[in-house]
Each structure stands twice: as C-alpha cells, then as structure tokens.
Coordinates of C-alpha atoms in Angstrom, one line a residue:
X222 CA 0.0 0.0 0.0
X223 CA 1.2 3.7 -0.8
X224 CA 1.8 5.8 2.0
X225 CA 0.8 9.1 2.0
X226 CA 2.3 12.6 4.0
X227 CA -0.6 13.9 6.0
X228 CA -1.4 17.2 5.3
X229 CA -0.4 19.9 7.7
X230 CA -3.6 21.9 9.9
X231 CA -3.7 25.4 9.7
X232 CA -3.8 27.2 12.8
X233 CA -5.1 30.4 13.3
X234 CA -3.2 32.9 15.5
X235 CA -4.4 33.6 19.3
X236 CA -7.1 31.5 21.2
X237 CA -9.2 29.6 18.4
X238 CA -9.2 25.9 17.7
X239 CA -6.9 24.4 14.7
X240 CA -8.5 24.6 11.8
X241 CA -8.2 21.8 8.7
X242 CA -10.7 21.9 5.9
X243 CA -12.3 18.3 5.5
X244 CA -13.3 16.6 2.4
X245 CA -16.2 14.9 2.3
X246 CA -16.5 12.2 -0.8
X247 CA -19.8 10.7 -2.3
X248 CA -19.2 8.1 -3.8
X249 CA -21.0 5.2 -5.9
X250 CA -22.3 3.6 -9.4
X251 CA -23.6 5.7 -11.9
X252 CA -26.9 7.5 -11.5
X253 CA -27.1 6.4 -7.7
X254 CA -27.8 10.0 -6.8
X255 CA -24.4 11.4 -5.9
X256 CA -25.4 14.9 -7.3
X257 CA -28.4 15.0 -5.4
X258 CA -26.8 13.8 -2.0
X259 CA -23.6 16.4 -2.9
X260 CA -26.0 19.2 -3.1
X261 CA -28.0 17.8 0.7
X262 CA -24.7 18.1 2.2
X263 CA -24.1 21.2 1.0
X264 CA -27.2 22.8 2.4
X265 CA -27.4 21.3 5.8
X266 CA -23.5 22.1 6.4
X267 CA -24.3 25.9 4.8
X268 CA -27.3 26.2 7.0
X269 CA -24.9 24.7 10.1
X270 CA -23.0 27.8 9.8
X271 CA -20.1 26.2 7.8
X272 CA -18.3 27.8 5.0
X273 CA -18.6 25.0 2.2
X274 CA -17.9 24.7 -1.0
X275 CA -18.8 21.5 -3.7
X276 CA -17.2 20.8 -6.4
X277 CA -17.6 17.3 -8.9
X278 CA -15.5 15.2 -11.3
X279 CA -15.4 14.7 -14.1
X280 CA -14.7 18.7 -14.4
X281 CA -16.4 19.0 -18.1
X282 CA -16.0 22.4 -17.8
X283 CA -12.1 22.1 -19.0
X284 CA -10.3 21.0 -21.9
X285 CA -9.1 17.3 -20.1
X286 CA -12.8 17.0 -18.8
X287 CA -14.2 17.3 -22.7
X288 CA -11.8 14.4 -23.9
X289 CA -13.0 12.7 -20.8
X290 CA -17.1 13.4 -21.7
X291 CA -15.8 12.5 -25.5
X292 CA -14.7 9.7 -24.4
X293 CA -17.4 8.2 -22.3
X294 CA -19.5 9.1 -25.9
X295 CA -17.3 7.3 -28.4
X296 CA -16.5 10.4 -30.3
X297 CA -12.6 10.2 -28.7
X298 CA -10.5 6.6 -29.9
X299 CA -8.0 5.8 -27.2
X300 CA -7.3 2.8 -25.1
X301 CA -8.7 2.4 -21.6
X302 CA -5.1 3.5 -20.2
X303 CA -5.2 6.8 -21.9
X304 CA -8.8 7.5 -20.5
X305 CA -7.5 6.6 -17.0
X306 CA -4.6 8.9 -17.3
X307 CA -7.1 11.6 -18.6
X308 CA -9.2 11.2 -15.4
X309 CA -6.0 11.0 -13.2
X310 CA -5.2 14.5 -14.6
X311 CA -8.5 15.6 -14.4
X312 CA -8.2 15.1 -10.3
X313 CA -4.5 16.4 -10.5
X314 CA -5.0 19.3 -12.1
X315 CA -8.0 20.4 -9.2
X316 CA -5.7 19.7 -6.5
X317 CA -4.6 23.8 -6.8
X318 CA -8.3 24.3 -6.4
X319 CA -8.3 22.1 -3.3
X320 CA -5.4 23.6 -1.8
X321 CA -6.6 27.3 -2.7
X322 CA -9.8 25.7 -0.6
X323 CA -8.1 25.1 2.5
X324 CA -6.2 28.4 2.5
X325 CA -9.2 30.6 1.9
X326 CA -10.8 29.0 5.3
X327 CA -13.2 26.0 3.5
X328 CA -14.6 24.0 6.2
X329 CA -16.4 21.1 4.6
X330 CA -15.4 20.5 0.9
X331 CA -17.7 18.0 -1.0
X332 CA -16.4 16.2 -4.1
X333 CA -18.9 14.5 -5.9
X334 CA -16.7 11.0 -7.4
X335 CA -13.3 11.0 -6.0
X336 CA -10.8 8.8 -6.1
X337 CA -12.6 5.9 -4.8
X338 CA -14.4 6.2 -8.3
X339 CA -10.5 6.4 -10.2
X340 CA -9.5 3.2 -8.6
X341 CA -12.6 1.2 -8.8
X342 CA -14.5 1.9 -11.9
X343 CA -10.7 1.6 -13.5
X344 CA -10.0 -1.8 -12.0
X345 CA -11.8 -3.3 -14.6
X346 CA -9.2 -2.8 -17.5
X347 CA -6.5 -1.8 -15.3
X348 CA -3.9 -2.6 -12.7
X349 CA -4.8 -1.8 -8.7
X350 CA -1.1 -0.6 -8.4
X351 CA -0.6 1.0 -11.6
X352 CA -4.0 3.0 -10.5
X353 CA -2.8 4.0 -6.8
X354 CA 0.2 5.6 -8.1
X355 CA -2.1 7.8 -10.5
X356 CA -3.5 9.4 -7.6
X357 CA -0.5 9.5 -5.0
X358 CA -0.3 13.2 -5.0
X359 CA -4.0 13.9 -4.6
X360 CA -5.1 14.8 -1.4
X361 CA -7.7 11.5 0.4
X362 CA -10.9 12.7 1.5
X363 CA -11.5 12.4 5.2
X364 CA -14.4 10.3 4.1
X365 CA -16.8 8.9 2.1
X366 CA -20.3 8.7 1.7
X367 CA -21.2 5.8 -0.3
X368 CA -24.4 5.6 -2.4
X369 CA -24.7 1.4 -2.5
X370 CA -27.3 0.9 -5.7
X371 CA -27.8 -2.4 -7.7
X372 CA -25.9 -2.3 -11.0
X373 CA -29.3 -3.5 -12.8
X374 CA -30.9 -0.3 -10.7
X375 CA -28.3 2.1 -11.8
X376 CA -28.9 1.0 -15.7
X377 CA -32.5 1.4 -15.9
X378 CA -32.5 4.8 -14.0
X379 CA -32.4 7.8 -16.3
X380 CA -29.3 9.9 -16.0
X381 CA -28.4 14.5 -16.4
X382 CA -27.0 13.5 -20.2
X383 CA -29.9 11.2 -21.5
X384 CA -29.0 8.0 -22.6
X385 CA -26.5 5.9 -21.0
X386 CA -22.6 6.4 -21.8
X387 CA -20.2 3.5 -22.6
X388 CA -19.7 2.7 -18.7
X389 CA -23.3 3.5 -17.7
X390 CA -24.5 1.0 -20.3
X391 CA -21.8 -2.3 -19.0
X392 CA -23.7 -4.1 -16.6
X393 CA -20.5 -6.7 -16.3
X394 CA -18.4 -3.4 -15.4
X395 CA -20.7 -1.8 -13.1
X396 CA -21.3 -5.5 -11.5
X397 CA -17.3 -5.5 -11.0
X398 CA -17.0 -1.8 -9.8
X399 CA -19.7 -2.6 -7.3
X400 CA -18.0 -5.4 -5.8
X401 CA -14.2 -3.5 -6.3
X402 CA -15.8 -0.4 -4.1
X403 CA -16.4 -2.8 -1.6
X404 CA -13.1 -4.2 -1.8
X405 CA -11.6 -0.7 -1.7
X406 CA -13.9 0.3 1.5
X407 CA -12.3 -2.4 3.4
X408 CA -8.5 -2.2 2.6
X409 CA -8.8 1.8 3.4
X410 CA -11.2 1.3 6.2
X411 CA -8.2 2.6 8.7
X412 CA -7.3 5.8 6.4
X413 CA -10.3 7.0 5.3
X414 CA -13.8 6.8 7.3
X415 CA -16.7 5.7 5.1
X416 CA -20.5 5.6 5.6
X417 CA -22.9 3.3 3.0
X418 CA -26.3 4.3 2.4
X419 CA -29.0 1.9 0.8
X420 CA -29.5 4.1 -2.2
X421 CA -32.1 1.4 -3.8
X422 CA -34.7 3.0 -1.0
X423 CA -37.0 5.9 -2.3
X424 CA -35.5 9.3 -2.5
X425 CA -36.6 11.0 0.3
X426 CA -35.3 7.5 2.8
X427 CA -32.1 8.3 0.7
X428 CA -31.9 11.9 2.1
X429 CA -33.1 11.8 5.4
X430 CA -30.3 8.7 5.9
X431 CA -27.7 10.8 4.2
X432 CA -28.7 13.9 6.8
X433 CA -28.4 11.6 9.9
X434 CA -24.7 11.2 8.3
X435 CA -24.4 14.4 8.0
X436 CA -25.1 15.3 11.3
X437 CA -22.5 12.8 12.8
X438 CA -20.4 14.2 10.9
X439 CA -20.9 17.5 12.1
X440 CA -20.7 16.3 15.7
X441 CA -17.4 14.6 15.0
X442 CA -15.7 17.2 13.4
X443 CA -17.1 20.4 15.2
X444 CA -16.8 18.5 18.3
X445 CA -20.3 19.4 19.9
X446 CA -23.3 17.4 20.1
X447 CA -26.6 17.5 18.1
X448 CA -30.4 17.2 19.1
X449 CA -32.0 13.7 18.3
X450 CA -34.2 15.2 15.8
X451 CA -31.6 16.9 14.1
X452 CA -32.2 15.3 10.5
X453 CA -36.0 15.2 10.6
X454 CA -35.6 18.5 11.2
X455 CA -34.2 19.5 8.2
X456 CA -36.8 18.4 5.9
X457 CA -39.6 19.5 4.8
X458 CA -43.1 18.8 6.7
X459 CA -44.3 16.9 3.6
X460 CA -41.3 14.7 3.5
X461 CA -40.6 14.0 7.0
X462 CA -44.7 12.4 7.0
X463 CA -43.2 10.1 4.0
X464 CA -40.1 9.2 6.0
X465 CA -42.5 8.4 9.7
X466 CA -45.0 6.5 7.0
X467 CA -41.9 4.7 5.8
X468 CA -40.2 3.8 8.7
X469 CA -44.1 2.6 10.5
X470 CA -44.6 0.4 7.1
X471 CA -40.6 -1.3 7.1
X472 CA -40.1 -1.3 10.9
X473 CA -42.5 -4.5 11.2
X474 CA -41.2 -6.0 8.3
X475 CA -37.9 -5.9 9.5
X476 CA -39.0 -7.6 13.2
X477 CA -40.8 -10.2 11.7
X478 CA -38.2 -11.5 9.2

C-alpha cells in the first residue's frame, strides 16, 4: 500500500481551535444519486453555519474533462489506459483548487466521485497498483459517503446526459465496480472513514439517511453534540410524513423477518 504525507492543519493565530478543511466524498455507481446527496450536504453544512464549498469530477467544464465526456461518448478513440490517465489528470490538475480551498478557510469541501471512483470503476481494464500511483499526489478525502445501488438499478434509472454512456450501459463493469468499491472500502477502512447508504430506498429515505450522516459528521468534526431530531428537522413537513409513514410500514417487516 502507498503511504501518504498527512497534510499539515492550519492554525489560526491567538485562542481559536486548529482549523483543517475536510473533504467529504460521495461516492458510488452511476446514476445512484451522488449529485443529489452532494447538493443535501451542502445545504445542511451551509445552514450549520459552515463555509462549504462543492465541487464534482469529471470537471467538463475544461479542456481534459471534454476528452474525458468524448470519451465516455465514443467520439474520442483511445485505449482504456489513456482514459485513466485523462481522469487522473483531471483530479490532478484540481488539487490547486483544493489547496486554494483550505487556505481561503473551507470548512467542509464536498467532491462529488473521487478517487474511490478512479481506482474502482478503473479496476476493470486496469492494474490496482498502476491505479494508486495515479492518484499519489491527490489529497484523500477524510471520508466517504457511499451511495450502494444495484448495477441493474443504476442501468434502468435515467441519467443529467440522457442515454446511457459506454460505462453506464456495461452491466459486467458496473457488476465489477460494485463489488471493487467494496473491496476498496475495506483495505482503506483505517485511512479513510466511510459511511454506505442503501441508495435502492426511495428518495426521500435516501436523504433523510444521508442527513443523519451528515449530522454525525458534524458532531465529529465540530466537536459538539446535536439534538435527536436533528435530520428530521431538516426536511420538509411533507417529506418528514413520507419518512415516519416509511419507517411505521418497514419497521414490522424488519421484526418479523
């Protein structure tokens, strides 16, 4: 296994705490609802009084991220090493971003696909070790929330760029990168702290177990301690009677089997 320099805290002058930004990942198959959760986090840590900012890869929005979206379209011919190597940069190159993150006082920094997605989805054509030295500059997140979906769930669910893309589309792959994520989540269990949600529940479970998360988080890292309502809380009156309807209509089903 690589080792890795841990990166320094900043420490503000006088009487205040250390501070060191945190990266939060999400993390999981295609269409599991990553950009969905990314932009819950973002809310409930904004509304906790947290400066935060989100960010998501692939970065289309740059000349590596177009060959990468080219690519996943057929309309770019290169071997699965080049592509890797395209998405390695891709991370690489928004490390300054990262860094530029932590110096301007980011508290919680949420990447949507991370390099939990680099190592697993690329498994598949690709060498483990050949993979971890890609990313062994990148800064780990300080964890990981994992959006665990059925590959045959995350084909048949429609996706923010229509039809599926030459990876969407693979159920072998995504079968594979399911079962390499958890293999990944296991051998980096002691670096990097990871949370799975059941992402094949209905949306609104999804994001009410995604904001009890949250809060832990929060607790853990602010070092203070939430109320027990703290996620129901943060939904909406409509969706919190969906999550007590849910939870009246499971929690027998669950004693009884």
């Amino acid at each position: 296994m690589i080792s890795r320099r841990k990166q320094p805290d900043k420490r503000h002058d006088g009487n205040k705490t250390a501070h060191k930004m945190r990266i939060v990942a999400v993390e999981g198959l295609d269409k599991a609802g990553k950009r969905t959760t990314t932009n819950v986090l973002y809310e409930y840590f904004t509304a906790k009084g947290l400066k935060t900012e989100r960010t998501s890869f692939p970065n289309y929005g740059t000349p590596v991220g177009m060959l990468i979206y080219k690519w996943l379209r057929g309309e770019f011919q290169a071997d699965e090493k080049t592509f890797e190597l395209l998405q390695a940069a891709d991370k690489q190159l928004a490390q300054t971003y990262i860094e530029a993150c932590e110096r301007r006082g980011v508290d919680i920094l949420l990447i949507d696909r991370y390099v939990h997605t680099e190592w697993a989805y690329g498994a598949y054509d690709n060498d483990d070790t050949w993979l971890q030295e890609l990313t062994k500059y990148m800064r780990l997140p300080d964890a990981v929330i994992y959006l665990d979906v059925e590959p045959e769930v995350s084909m048949h669910r429609k996706g923010k760029c229509g039809d599926n893309d030459r990876y969407e589309e693979d159920i072998e792959r995504l079968r594979y990168t399911k079962n390499e994520f958890e293999c990944l989540f296991e051998e980096k269990g002691d670096q990097i702290d990871v949370h799975k949600v059941d992402a094949n529940q209905p949306p609104v479970i999804v994001k009410w177990k995604v904001l009890e998360l949250a809060g832990q988080l929060y607790q853990k890292y602010m070092g203070t301690t939430l109320g027990g309502n703290d996620a129901i809380s943060s939904v909406t009156d409509e969706e919190a009677h969906m999550i007590a309807f849910w939870s009246e209509a499971v929690s027998p089903n669950l004693q009884s089997s």
